[in-house]
Amino acid sequence: MPKLLPDTGPQRTLAASNFVNTVGSGLFLTAGVLYFTQAVRLPAATVGLGLGIAGLLSLAVGIGVGHLADRQGARGVYVTTLLVQALATGAFVLADSFWPFVLAVSTATGAKAAGLAARAPLVRHHGGDRPQEFRAYLRAVTNVGISLGALLAGWAVQVGTPGAYRLLVVGNALAFAASAAVLFLLPPVAPEPVARGPRALALRDRPYLALTALDGVMAIQFKVLTVAIPLWLVTSTTAPHWLVSGTMLANTVLVVGLQVRASRGIDAPRAGGLAYRRAGAAFLVSCALVSLSAGAPTAVAVVLLLTAVVVHTVGELWHAAGGFEVSYALAPPHATGQYLGVFGLGAGLSEAVGPALLIALCVGWGRPGWYVVGALFATAGLLAPAAVRWAEESRQPLKRATTPSTQTHTKATTPTRQPAPATTPPTDHPPVPDALSSQGSSA
């Protein structure tokens, strides 16, 4: 189990804000798709299409907002994104047809992507020597909150009335607003100094973009638990409907207990790439187990689904830990928000194509679709280590090109075997390679 409280006051404030936020998110993550299909009565394919549109519209938001957080201060930007999420989520209760649904969910999804990018400089600034480990702690806190929300969501799913589903929506909106209020206790973070080089630096970093794309494919796995399994369980198995919450709870309990531990051994980018590979294999096994639950007796279906969720969660732990490591370790400190905003394109990709893809393959096609999805995850995992090696090989030239303008070159030293004449100005000496190398490593 991770320790109960982090070390510093700012870390505790971030954790508290995150906890309040995710209690509300647990309400909606567990039953969000069912709210729109069962309470609003939108067809499942229509909901998948709307979520895909929302994901596409949100793709570029994180980059711009992340850069804004780097330049203007992250706390105020992050608070604003949470307030926008509160208003947009509250508007779900008014979304009684397709286009109002698309407008509300697009605004909420865009604000979520922006918030993740705006929070990144706060995590890096207050996260200590290893912000990746603090990020893993926050994920454990996230799952504690989600598990509490999932308990209430299980009641709403079992009751199944429109009023019960609407309570979940209102609770989620109030949680976003309360999370924003807690952040006013957090000390503001001064903007980073402007660096030389192109402004859209992260978008020019092709190895980082390749990792972002692979992470986006892998991030579709989050929708397996919140979209594919609930719909599959309700429509294709004899398992009781309350197991929707049971699968979510099993996942969150394991993440709470094991995420920090899983992240400790992944302390270098190449270790992160190997974690992606293991995650892909676990997702392939999990998808195969889910597919076998169709047509099975109730007890067998329950065992298969719970076992699949446990295996899936092991993959999720490796995927998350690998993502924390490569996204932070390969991002220059002065452009954390911008780089993490770009890395968030992967999550945006999963939001855009994940629901519709999973509904079409896993629910529409049935058992063969689960094998295709599992193979997709396994392929992304196999490609990740090569992408990490490419990114590491490109780091030194990139860091030299983006040295902050406030830095100066280290004065070159004169070799003792060939002393320079007293009349030779120091600036005539060629720069020493080691001095430039030390500057690059500080970026």
CSV table of C-alpha atoms in Angstrom, one decimal:
chain,number,residue,atom,x,y,z
A,1,MET,CA,0.0,0.0,0.0
A,2,PRO,CA,1.2,3.6,-0.7
A,3,LYS,CA,1.8,5.8,2.3
A,4,LEU,CA,-1.4,7.6,3.4
A,5,LEU,CA,-0.2,11.2,3.0
A,6,PRO,CA,2.6,12.7,0.9
A,7,ASP,CA,5.6,14.6,2.3
A,8,THR,CA,4.8,18.3,1.8
A,9,GLY,CA,1.8,20.6,2.1
A,10,PRO,CA,1.6,21.4,-1.6
A,11,GLN,CA,1.6,17.7,-2.4
A,12,ARG,CA,-1.2,17.1,0.1
A,13,THR,CA,-3.2,20.0,-1.4
A,14,LEU,CA,-2.9,18.5,-4.9
A,15,ALA,CA,-3.8,15.1,-3.6
A,16,ALA,CA,-6.9,16.4,-1.8
A,17,SER,CA,-8.1,18.3,-4.9
A,18,ASN,CA,-7.5,15.2,-6.9
A,19,PHE,CA,-9.4,13.0,-4.5
A,20,VAL,CA,-12.5,15.3,-4.4
A,21,ASN,CA,-12.4,15.4,-8.2
A,22,THR,CA,-12.3,11.7,-8.7
A,23,VAL,CA,-15.0,10.8,-6.2
A,24,GLY,CA,-17.3,12.6,-8.7
A,25,SER,CA,-15.6,11.1,-11.7
A,26,GLY,CA,-16.1,7.6,-10.2
A,27,LEU,CA,-19.9,8.2,-10.3
A,28,PHE,CA,-19.8,9.0,-14.0
A,29,LEU,CA,-17.0,6.7,-15.2
A,30,THR,CA,-18.8,3.7,-14.0
A,31,ALA,CA,-22.2,4.6,-15.5
A,32,GLY,CA,-21.6,7.4,-17.9
A,33,VAL,CA,-22.3,5.5,-21.1
A,34,LEU,CA,-25.3,3.8,-19.5
A,35,TYR,CA,-26.7,7.3,-18.5
A,36,PHE,CA,-26.8,8.3,-22.1
A,37,THR,CA,-28.1,5.0,-23.4
A,38,GLN,CA,-30.5,4.1,-20.6
A,39,ALA,CA,-31.7,7.5,-19.3
A,40,VAL,CA,-31.4,9.8,-22.3
A,41,ARG,CA,-32.2,6.9,-24.6
A,42,LEU,CA,-29.5,7.6,-27.2
A,43,PRO,CA,-28.5,4.6,-29.3
A,44,ALA,CA,-25.1,3.1,-28.3
A,45,ALA,CA,-23.6,3.8,-31.7
A,46,THR,CA,-24.7,7.4,-31.5
A,47,VAL,CA,-23.1,7.8,-28.1
A,48,GLY,CA,-19.9,6.3,-29.5
A,49,LEU,CA,-20.0,8.7,-32.4
A,50,GLY,CA,-20.6,11.7,-30.1
A,51,LEU,CA,-17.7,10.7,-27.8
A,52,GLY,CA,-15.5,10.4,-30.8
A,53,ILE,CA,-16.3,13.9,-32.1
A,54,ALA,CA,-15.6,15.2,-28.6
A,55,GLY,CA,-12.3,13.5,-28.5
A,56,LEU,CA,-11.2,14.9,-31.9
A,57,LEU,CA,-12.2,18.4,-31.0
A,58,SER,CA,-10.2,18.2,-27.8
A,59,LEU,CA,-7.0,17.0,-29.4
A,60,ALA,CA,-5.3,20.3,-29.8
A,61,VAL,CA,-6.6,21.9,-26.6
A,62,GLY,CA,-4.0,20.4,-24.2
A,63,ILE,CA,-1.0,21.7,-26.2
A,64,GLY,CA,-2.2,25.3,-26.2
A,65,VAL,CA,-3.3,25.3,-22.6
A,66,GLY,CA,-0.1,23.5,-21.5
A,67,HIS,CA,2.0,26.2,-23.1
A,68,LEU,CA,-0.2,28.8,-21.4
A,69,ALA,CA,0.4,27.2,-18.1
A,70,ASP,CA,4.2,27.2,-18.7
A,71,ARG,CA,4.1,30.9,-19.5
A,72,GLN,CA,1.4,32.4,-17.3
A,73,GLY,CA,1.4,30.1,-14.2
A,74,ALA,CA,-0.2,26.7,-13.9
A,75,ARG,CA,-2.5,27.1,-10.8
A,76,GLY,CA,-4.9,29.6,-12.3
A,77,VAL,CA,-5.1,27.9,-15.6
A,78,TYR,CA,-5.8,24.5,-13.9
A,79,VAL,CA,-8.5,26.0,-11.7
A,80,THR,CA,-10.2,27.5,-14.8
A,81,THR,CA,-10.3,24.1,-16.5
A,82,LEU,CA,-11.9,22.5,-13.5
A,83,LEU,CA,-14.7,25.1,-13.4
A,84,VAL,CA,-15.3,24.7,-17.1
A,85,GLN,CA,-15.6,20.9,-16.5
A,86,ALA,CA,-18.1,21.5,-13.7
A,87,LEU,CA,-20.4,23.7,-16.0
A,88,ALA,CA,-20.1,21.3,-19.0
A,89,THR,CA,-20.8,18.2,-16.9
A,90,GLY,CA,-23.9,19.9,-15.3
A,91,ALA,CA,-25.2,20.5,-18.8
A,92,PHE,CA,-25.4,16.8,-19.4
A,93,VAL,CA,-28.8,16.8,-17.7
A,94,LEU,CA,-30.0,19.1,-20.5
A,95,ALA,CA,-28.6,17.0,-23.3
A,96,ASP,CA,-31.7,15.3,-24.5
A,97,SER,CA,-30.7,14.8,-28.2
A,98,PHE,CA,-27.6,14.2,-30.2
A,99,TRP,CA,-26.2,17.8,-30.8
A,100,PRO,CA,-26.7,19.1,-27.3
A,101,PHE,CA,-25.0,15.9,-26.1
A,102,VAL,CA,-22.1,16.5,-28.5
A,103,LEU,CA,-21.7,20.1,-27.4
A,104,ALA,CA,-21.7,19.3,-23.7
A,105,VAL,CA,-19.4,16.3,-23.9
A,106,SER,CA,-17.0,18.1,-26.2
A,107,THR,CA,-16.7,21.0,-23.8
A,108,ALA,CA,-16.1,18.6,-20.9
A,109,THR,CA,-13.6,16.5,-22.7
A,110,GLY,CA,-11.7,19.5,-24.0
A,111,ALA,CA,-11.5,20.9,-20.4
A,112,LYS,CA,-10.3,17.6,-19.1
A,113,ALA,CA,-7.5,17.4,-21.6
A,114,ALA,CA,-6.5,21.0,-20.9
A,115,GLY,CA,-6.6,20.3,-17.1
A,116,LEU,CA,-4.2,17.4,-17.4
A,117,ALA,CA,-1.7,19.6,-19.3
A,118,ALA,CA,-2.1,22.5,-16.9
A,119,ARG,CA,-1.6,20.3,-13.9
A,120,ALA,CA,1.7,18.8,-15.2
A,121,PRO,CA,3.9,21.9,-14.2
A,122,LEU,CA,2.4,21.7,-10.7
A,123,VAL,CA,3.2,18.0,-10.4
A,124,ARG,CA,6.8,18.6,-11.6
A,125,HIS,CA,7.3,21.6,-9.4
A,126,HIS,CA,5.9,20.2,-6.2
A,127,GLY,CA,6.7,16.5,-6.9
A,128,GLY,CA,10.2,16.5,-5.5
A,129,ASP,CA,13.2,14.8,-7.1
A,130,ARG,CA,11.0,12.1,-8.8
A,131,PRO,CA,7.8,13.7,-9.9
A,132,GLN,CA,6.9,10.5,-11.7
A,133,GLU,CA,6.5,8.8,-8.3
A,134,PHE,CA,4.3,11.6,-7.0
A,135,ARG,CA,2.3,11.2,-10.2
A,136,ALA,CA,1.9,7.5,-9.4
A,137,TYR,CA,0.7,8.4,-5.9
A,138,LEU,CA,-1.9,10.8,-7.4
A,139,ARG,CA,-3.1,7.9,-9.6
A,140,ALA,CA,-3.5,5.8,-6.5
A,141,VAL,CA,-5.5,8.6,-4.9
A,142,THR,CA,-7.5,8.8,-8.1
A,143,ASN,CA,-8.6,5.2,-7.8
A,144,VAL,CA,-9.6,5.6,-4.1
A,145,GLY,CA,-11.9,8.4,-5.2
A,146,ILE,CA,-13.2,6.4,-8.2
A,147,SER,CA,-13.9,3.4,-6.0
A,148,LEU,CA,-16.1,5.5,-3.6
A,149,GLY,CA,-17.9,7.0,-6.5
A,150,ALA,CA,-18.4,3.6,-8.1
A,151,LEU,CA,-20.2,2.3,-5.0
A,152,LEU,CA,-22.9,5.0,-5.5
A,153,ALA,CA,-22.9,4.4,-9.2
A,154,GLY,CA,-23.7,0.7,-8.6
A,155,TRP,CA,-26.8,1.7,-6.8
A,156,ALA,CA,-27.9,4.0,-9.7
A,157,VAL,CA,-27.3,1.2,-12.2
A,158,GLN,CA,-29.3,-1.3,-10.2
A,159,VAL,CA,-32.2,1.2,-9.7
A,160,GLY,CA,-32.0,2.2,-13.3
A,161,THR,CA,-34.3,5.2,-13.2
A,162,PRO,CA,-33.5,8.5,-15.1
A,163,GLY,CA,-33.6,10.3,-11.7
A,164,ALA,CA,-30.9,8.1,-10.3
A,165,TYR,CA,-28.7,8.5,-13.3
A,166,ARG,CA,-29.1,12.3,-13.1
A,167,LEU,CA,-27.9,12.3,-9.5
A,168,LEU,CA,-24.6,10.9,-10.8
A,169,VAL,CA,-24.2,13.7,-13.3
A,170,VAL,CA,-24.9,16.4,-10.7
A,171,GLY,CA,-22.5,14.8,-8.2
A,172,ASN,CA,-19.8,14.8,-10.8
A,173,ALA,CA,-20.3,18.5,-11.6
A,174,LEU,CA,-20.2,19.5,-7.9
A,175,ALA,CA,-17.0,17.5,-7.4
A,176,PHE,CA,-15.2,19.5,-10.1
A,177,ALA,CA,-16.2,22.8,-8.5
A,178,ALA,CA,-15.1,21.6,-5.1
A,179,SER,CA,-11.8,20.4,-6.5
A,180,ALA,CA,-11.1,23.9,-7.9
A,181,ALA,CA,-11.9,25.5,-4.6
A,182,VAL,CA,-9.3,23.3,-2.8
A,183,LEU,CA,-6.6,24.4,-5.2
A,184,PHE,CA,-6.7,28.0,-3.9
A,185,LEU,CA,-4.7,26.6,-0.9
A,186,LEU,CA,-1.8,25.7,-3.3
A,187,PRO,CA,1.1,28.1,-3.6
A,188,PRO,CA,1.3,29.5,-7.2
A,189,VAL,CA,4.1,28.3,-9.4
A,190,ALA,CA,6.2,31.0,-11.2
A,191,PRO,CA,6.3,30.7,-15.0
A,192,GLU,CA,9.4,29.1,-16.4
A,193,PRO,CA,11.9,31.4,-18.3
A,194,VAL,CA,11.4,31.5,-22.1
A,195,ALA,CA,13.9,29.3,-24.0
A,196,ARG,CA,15.5,29.9,-27.3
A,197,GLY,CA,14.3,27.9,-30.3
A,198,PRO,CA,10.9,27.3,-31.9
A,199,ARG,CA,7.8,27.9,-29.8
A,200,ALA,CA,6.0,24.7,-30.9
A,201,LEU,CA,9.0,22.7,-29.7
A,202,ALA,CA,7.1,19.5,-28.7
A,203,LEU,CA,5.3,19.3,-32.1
A,204,ARG,CA,8.7,19.2,-33.8
A,205,ASP,CA,10.0,16.4,-31.6
A,206,ARG,CA,9.2,13.4,-33.8
A,207,PRO,CA,10.4,10.6,-31.4
A,208,TYR,CA,8.2,12.1,-28.7
A,209,LEU,CA,5.3,12.3,-31.2
A,210,ALA,CA,5.8,8.6,-32.0
A,211,LEU,CA,5.6,7.7,-28.3
A,212,THR,CA,2.5,9.9,-28.0
A,213,ALA,CA,0.8,7.9,-30.9
A,214,LEU,CA,1.7,4.5,-29.3
A,215,ASP,CA,0.5,5.7,-25.9
A,216,GLY,CA,-2.7,6.8,-27.6
A,217,VAL,CA,-3.3,3.3,-29.0
A,218,MET,CA,-2.6,1.8,-25.6
A,219,ALA,CA,-4.8,4.4,-23.8
A,220,ILE,CA,-7.8,2.9,-25.5
A,221,GLN,CA,-7.5,0.3,-22.8
A,222,PHE,CA,-9.1,2.7,-20.3
A,223,LYS,CA,-12.3,2.7,-22.4
A,224,VAL,CA,-12.4,-1.1,-22.1
A,225,LEU,CA,-13.4,-0.9,-18.5
A,226,THR,CA,-15.7,2.1,-18.8
A,227,VAL,CA,-17.4,1.4,-22.3
A,228,ALA,CA,-16.8,-2.1,-23.6
A,229,ILE,CA,-17.1,-4.3,-20.5
A,230,PRO,CA,-20.3,-2.5,-19.2
A,231,LEU,CA,-22.1,-2.8,-22.5
A,232,TRP,CA,-20.8,-6.4,-23.1
A,233,LEU,CA,-21.8,-7.4,-19.6
A,234,VAL,CA,-25.3,-6.0,-20.0
A,235,THR,CA,-26.0,-7.2,-23.6
A,236,SER,CA,-24.0,-10.3,-24.1
A,237,THR,CA,-23.6,-12.2,-20.8
A,238,THR,CA,-25.8,-13.6,-18.1
A,239,ALA,CA,-23.8,-11.8,-15.3
A,240,PRO,CA,-25.8,-9.6,-12.9
A,241,HIS,CA,-25.8,-5.9,-13.8
A,242,TRP,CA,-24.3,-4.9,-10.4
A,243,LEU,CA,-21.1,-6.5,-11.6
A,244,VAL,CA,-20.5,-3.3,-13.7
A,245,SER,CA,-19.5,-1.7,-10.4
A,246,GLY,CA,-17.8,-4.8,-9.2
A,247,THR,CA,-15.4,-4.8,-12.1
A,248,MET,CA,-14.6,-1.1,-11.5
A,249,LEU,CA,-14.0,-1.7,-7.8
A,250,ALA,CA,-11.7,-4.6,-8.5
A,251,ASN,CA,-9.7,-2.5,-10.8
A,252,THR,CA,-9.5,0.5,-8.5
A,253,VAL,CA,-8.6,-1.5,-5.4
A,254,LEU,CA,-5.6,-3.1,-7.2
A,255,VAL,CA,-4.5,0.2,-8.6
A,256,VAL,CA,-4.6,1.9,-5.2
A,257,GLY,CA,-2.5,-0.9,-3.6
A,258,LEU,CA,0.0,-1.4,-6.4
A,259,GLN,CA,0.5,1.6,-8.6
A,260,VAL,CA,3.2,3.3,-6.5
A,261,ARG,CA,5.0,0.0,-6.1
A,262,ALA,CA,4.7,-0.8,-9.9
A,263,SER,CA,6.2,2.6,-10.7
A,264,ARG,CA,9.3,2.3,-8.4
A,265,GLY,CA,11.1,-0.2,-10.6
A,266,ILE,CA,10.5,1.9,-13.7
A,267,ASP,CA,13.0,4.6,-13.2
A,268,ALA,CA,14.4,5.2,-16.7
A,269,PRO,CA,12.9,5.7,-20.2
A,270,ARG,CA,14.0,2.3,-21.4
A,271,ALA,CA,12.4,0.6,-18.4
A,272,GLY,CA,9.2,2.5,-19.4
A,273,GLY,CA,9.4,1.1,-22.9
A,274,LEU,CA,9.6,-2.4,-21.5
A,275,ALA,CA,6.7,-1.8,-19.3
A,276,TYR,CA,4.6,-0.9,-22.4
A,277,ARG,CA,5.6,-4.2,-23.9
A,278,ARG,CA,4.4,-6.2,-20.8
A,279,ALA,CA,1.2,-4.2,-20.7
A,280,GLY,CA,0.3,-5.0,-24.3
A,281,ALA,CA,0.7,-8.8,-23.6
A,282,ALA,CA,-1.5,-8.5,-20.5
A,283,PHE,CA,-4.3,-6.7,-22.4
A,284,LEU,CA,-4.3,-9.4,-25.1
A,285,VAL,CA,-4.9,-12.1,-22.4
A,286,SER,CA,-7.6,-10.0,-20.7
A,287,CYS,CA,-9.5,-9.4,-24.0
A,288,ALA,CA,-9.5,-13.1,-24.7
A,289,LEU,CA,-10.9,-13.9,-21.3
A,290,VAL,CA,-13.7,-11.3,-21.7
A,291,SER,CA,-14.7,-12.8,-25.0
A,292,LEU,CA,-15.2,-16.3,-23.4
A,293,SER,CA,-17.8,-14.9,-21.0
A,294,ALA,CA,-20.5,-14.7,-23.7
A,295,GLY,CA,-22.9,-17.6,-23.5
A,296,ALA,CA,-21.3,-19.0,-20.4
A,297,PRO,CA,-23.3,-19.9,-17.2
A,298,THR,CA,-23.7,-17.0,-14.8
A,299,ALA,CA,-21.1,-18.2,-12.3
A,300,VAL,CA,-18.6,-18.9,-15.0
A,301,ALA,CA,-19.2,-15.5,-16.7
A,302,VAL,CA,-18.7,-13.7,-13.4
A,303,VAL,CA,-15.4,-15.6,-12.8
A,304,LEU,CA,-14.2,-14.9,-16.3
A,305,LEU,CA,-15.0,-11.2,-16.2
A,306,LEU,CA,-13.4,-10.7,-12.8
A,307,THR,CA,-10.3,-12.6,-13.8
A,308,ALA,CA,-10.1,-10.5,-17.0
A,309,VAL,CA,-10.3,-7.3,-15.0
A,310,VAL,CA,-7.5,-8.4,-12.7
A,311,VAL,CA,-5.2,-9.3,-15.7
A,312,HIS,CA,-6.3,-6.0,-17.4
A,313,THR,CA,-5.4,-4.1,-14.3
A,314,VAL,CA,-1.9,-5.6,-14.2
A,315,GLY,CA,-1.4,-4.3,-17.7
A,316,GLU,CA,-2.9,-0.9,-16.7
A,317,LEU,CA,-0.3,-0.6,-13.9
A,318,TRP,CA,2.5,-1.2,-16.3
A,319,HIS,CA,1.1,1.1,-18.9
A,320,ALA,CA,0.6,3.9,-16.5
A,321,ALA,CA,4.0,3.6,-14.9
A,322,GLY,CA,5.7,3.5,-18.3
A,323,GLY,CA,3.7,6.5,-19.4
A,324,PHE,CA,4.7,8.5,-16.3
A,325,GLU,CA,8.3,7.8,-16.9
A,326,VAL,CA,8.7,8.5,-20.6
A,327,SER,CA,6.4,11.5,-20.6
A,328,TYR,CA,8.3,13.4,-17.8
A,329,ALA,CA,11.8,12.1,-18.3
A,330,LEU,CA,11.9,13.0,-22.0
A,331,ALA,CA,10.3,16.4,-21.5
A,332,PRO,CA,12.5,19.5,-20.9
A,333,PRO,CA,11.7,21.2,-17.6
A,334,HIS,CA,11.1,24.6,-19.1
A,335,ALA,CA,8.4,23.2,-21.5
A,336,THR,CA,6.7,20.6,-19.2
A,337,GLY,CA,3.2,21.9,-19.8
A,338,GLN,CA,3.7,22.0,-23.6
A,339,TYR,CA,5.2,18.5,-23.8
A,340,LEU,CA,2.7,16.9,-21.5
A,341,GLY,CA,0.0,18.6,-23.5
A,342,VAL,CA,1.4,16.9,-26.6
A,343,PHE,CA,1.6,13.6,-24.7
A,344,GLY,CA,-2.1,14.1,-23.8
A,345,LEU,CA,-2.9,13.8,-27.5
A,346,GLY,CA,-2.6,10.1,-26.9
A,347,ALA,CA,-5.4,10.2,-24.3
A,348,GLY,CA,-7.3,12.5,-26.7
A,349,LEU,CA,-6.9,9.9,-29.4
A,350,SER,CA,-8.3,7.3,-27.1
A,351,GLU,CA,-11.3,9.6,-26.3
A,352,ALA,CA,-11.8,10.2,-30.0
A,353,VAL,CA,-11.7,6.7,-31.5
A,354,GLY,CA,-11.8,4.5,-28.5
A,355,PRO,CA,-15.5,4.3,-27.7
A,356,ALA,CA,-16.7,4.0,-31.3
A,357,LEU,CA,-14.0,1.4,-32.0
A,358,LEU,CA,-14.7,-0.7,-29.0
A,359,ILE,CA,-18.5,-0.6,-29.5
A,360,ALA,CA,-18.0,-1.6,-33.2
A,361,LEU,CA,-15.5,-4.4,-32.6
A,362,CYS,CA,-16.3,-5.7,-29.1
A,363,VAL,CA,-20.1,-5.2,-29.0
A,364,GLY,CA,-21.0,-5.1,-32.7
A,365,TRP,CA,-18.7,-7.8,-34.0
A,366,GLY,CA,-18.7,-9.8,-30.8
A,367,ARG,CA,-16.1,-12.4,-29.7
A,368,PRO,CA,-13.7,-11.9,-32.7
A,369,GLY,CA,-13.6,-8.2,-32.1
A,370,TRP,CA,-12.1,-8.7,-28.6
A,371,TYR,CA,-9.2,-10.6,-30.2
A,372,VAL,CA,-8.6,-7.8,-32.7
A,373,VAL,CA,-8.5,-5.2,-29.9
A,374,GLY,CA,-6.2,-7.3,-27.8
A,375,ALA,CA,-3.8,-7.7,-30.8
A,376,LEU,CA,-3.9,-4.0,-31.3
A,377,PHE,CA,-2.7,-3.4,-27.7
A,378,ALA,CA,0.0,-6.1,-28.0
A,379,THR,CA,1.4,-4.5,-31.2
A,380,ALA,CA,1.6,-1.1,-29.7
A,381,GLY,CA,3.5,-2.6,-26.7
A,382,LEU,CA,6.0,-4.3,-29.0
A,383,LEU,CA,6.8,-1.1,-30.8
A,384,ALA,CA,7.3,1.1,-27.7
A,385,PRO,CA,10.9,0.1,-26.7
A,386,ALA,CA,12.2,1.0,-30.2
A,387,ALA,CA,10.4,4.4,-30.0
A,388,VAL,CA,11.9,5.1,-26.6
A,389,ARG,CA,15.4,4.3,-27.9
A,390,TRP,CA,14.9,6.7,-30.8
A,391,ALA,CA,13.7,9.4,-28.4
A,392,GLU,CA,16.7,8.9,-26.1
A,393,GLU,CA,19.2,9.2,-29.0
A,394,SER,CA,17.6,12.5,-30.1
A,395,ARG,CA,17.8,14.1,-26.6
A,396,GLN,CA,21.3,15.6,-26.7
A,397,PRO,CA,20.9,17.6,-29.9
A,398,LEU,CA,17.4,18.7,-28.9
A,399,LYS,CA,18.6,20.0,-25.5
A,400,ARG,CA,21.5,21.9,-27.0
A,401,ALA,CA,19.1,23.6,-29.4
A,402,THR,CA,16.7,24.6,-26.6
A,403,THR,CA,19.1,25.9,-23.9
A,404,PRO,CA,17.3,28.6,-21.9
A,405,SER,CA,18.4,32.1,-23.0
A,406,THR,CA,19.4,33.0,-19.4
A,407,GLN,CA,22.2,30.5,-19.5
A,408,THR,CA,25.7,31.3,-20.6
A,409,HIS,CA,28.5,29.2,-21.9
A,410,THR,CA,31.1,27.8,-19.4
A,411,LYS,CA,34.4,29.6,-19.8
A,412,ALA,CA,36.8,27.3,-21.7
A,413,THR,CA,40.0,26.3,-20.0
A,414,THR,CA,43.4,26.4,-21.6
A,415,PRO,CA,45.3,23.1,-22.0
A,416,THR,CA,48.3,23.0,-19.7
A,417,ARG,CA,50.6,21.5,-22.3
A,418,GLN,CA,50.1,24.5,-24.7
A,419,PRO,CA,49.7,27.6,-22.6
A,420,ALA,CA,48.1,30.5,-24.5
A,421,PRO,CA,50.1,33.7,-25.1
A,422,ALA,CA,49.3,36.4,-22.6
A,423,THR,CA,48.1,38.7,-25.5
A,424,THR,CA,45.5,36.2,-26.7
A,425,PRO,CA,42.0,37.2,-25.8
A,426,PRO,CA,40.0,34.4,-23.9
A,427,THR,CA,37.3,34.6,-26.6
A,428,ASP,CA,39.7,33.3,-29.2
A,429,HIS,CA,39.6,29.8,-27.7
A,430,PRO,CA,37.3,27.3,-29.2
A,431,PRO,CA,34.4,26.2,-26.9
A,432,VAL,CA,35.1,23.0,-24.9
A,433,PRO,CA,32.7,20.2,-25.8
A,434,ASP,CA,32.2,19.1,-22.1
A,435,ALA,CA,31.0,22.6,-21.2
A,436,LEU,CA,28.3,22.4,-23.9
A,437,SER,CA,27.4,18.9,-22.8
A,438,SER,CA,26.8,20.0,-19.2
A,439,GLN,CA,24.5,22.8,-20.4
A,440,GLY,CA,22.4,20.4,-22.4
A,441,SER,CA,21.9,18.0,-19.5
A,442,SER,CA,20.3,20.8,-17.4
A,443,ALA,CA,17.4,21.5,-19.8
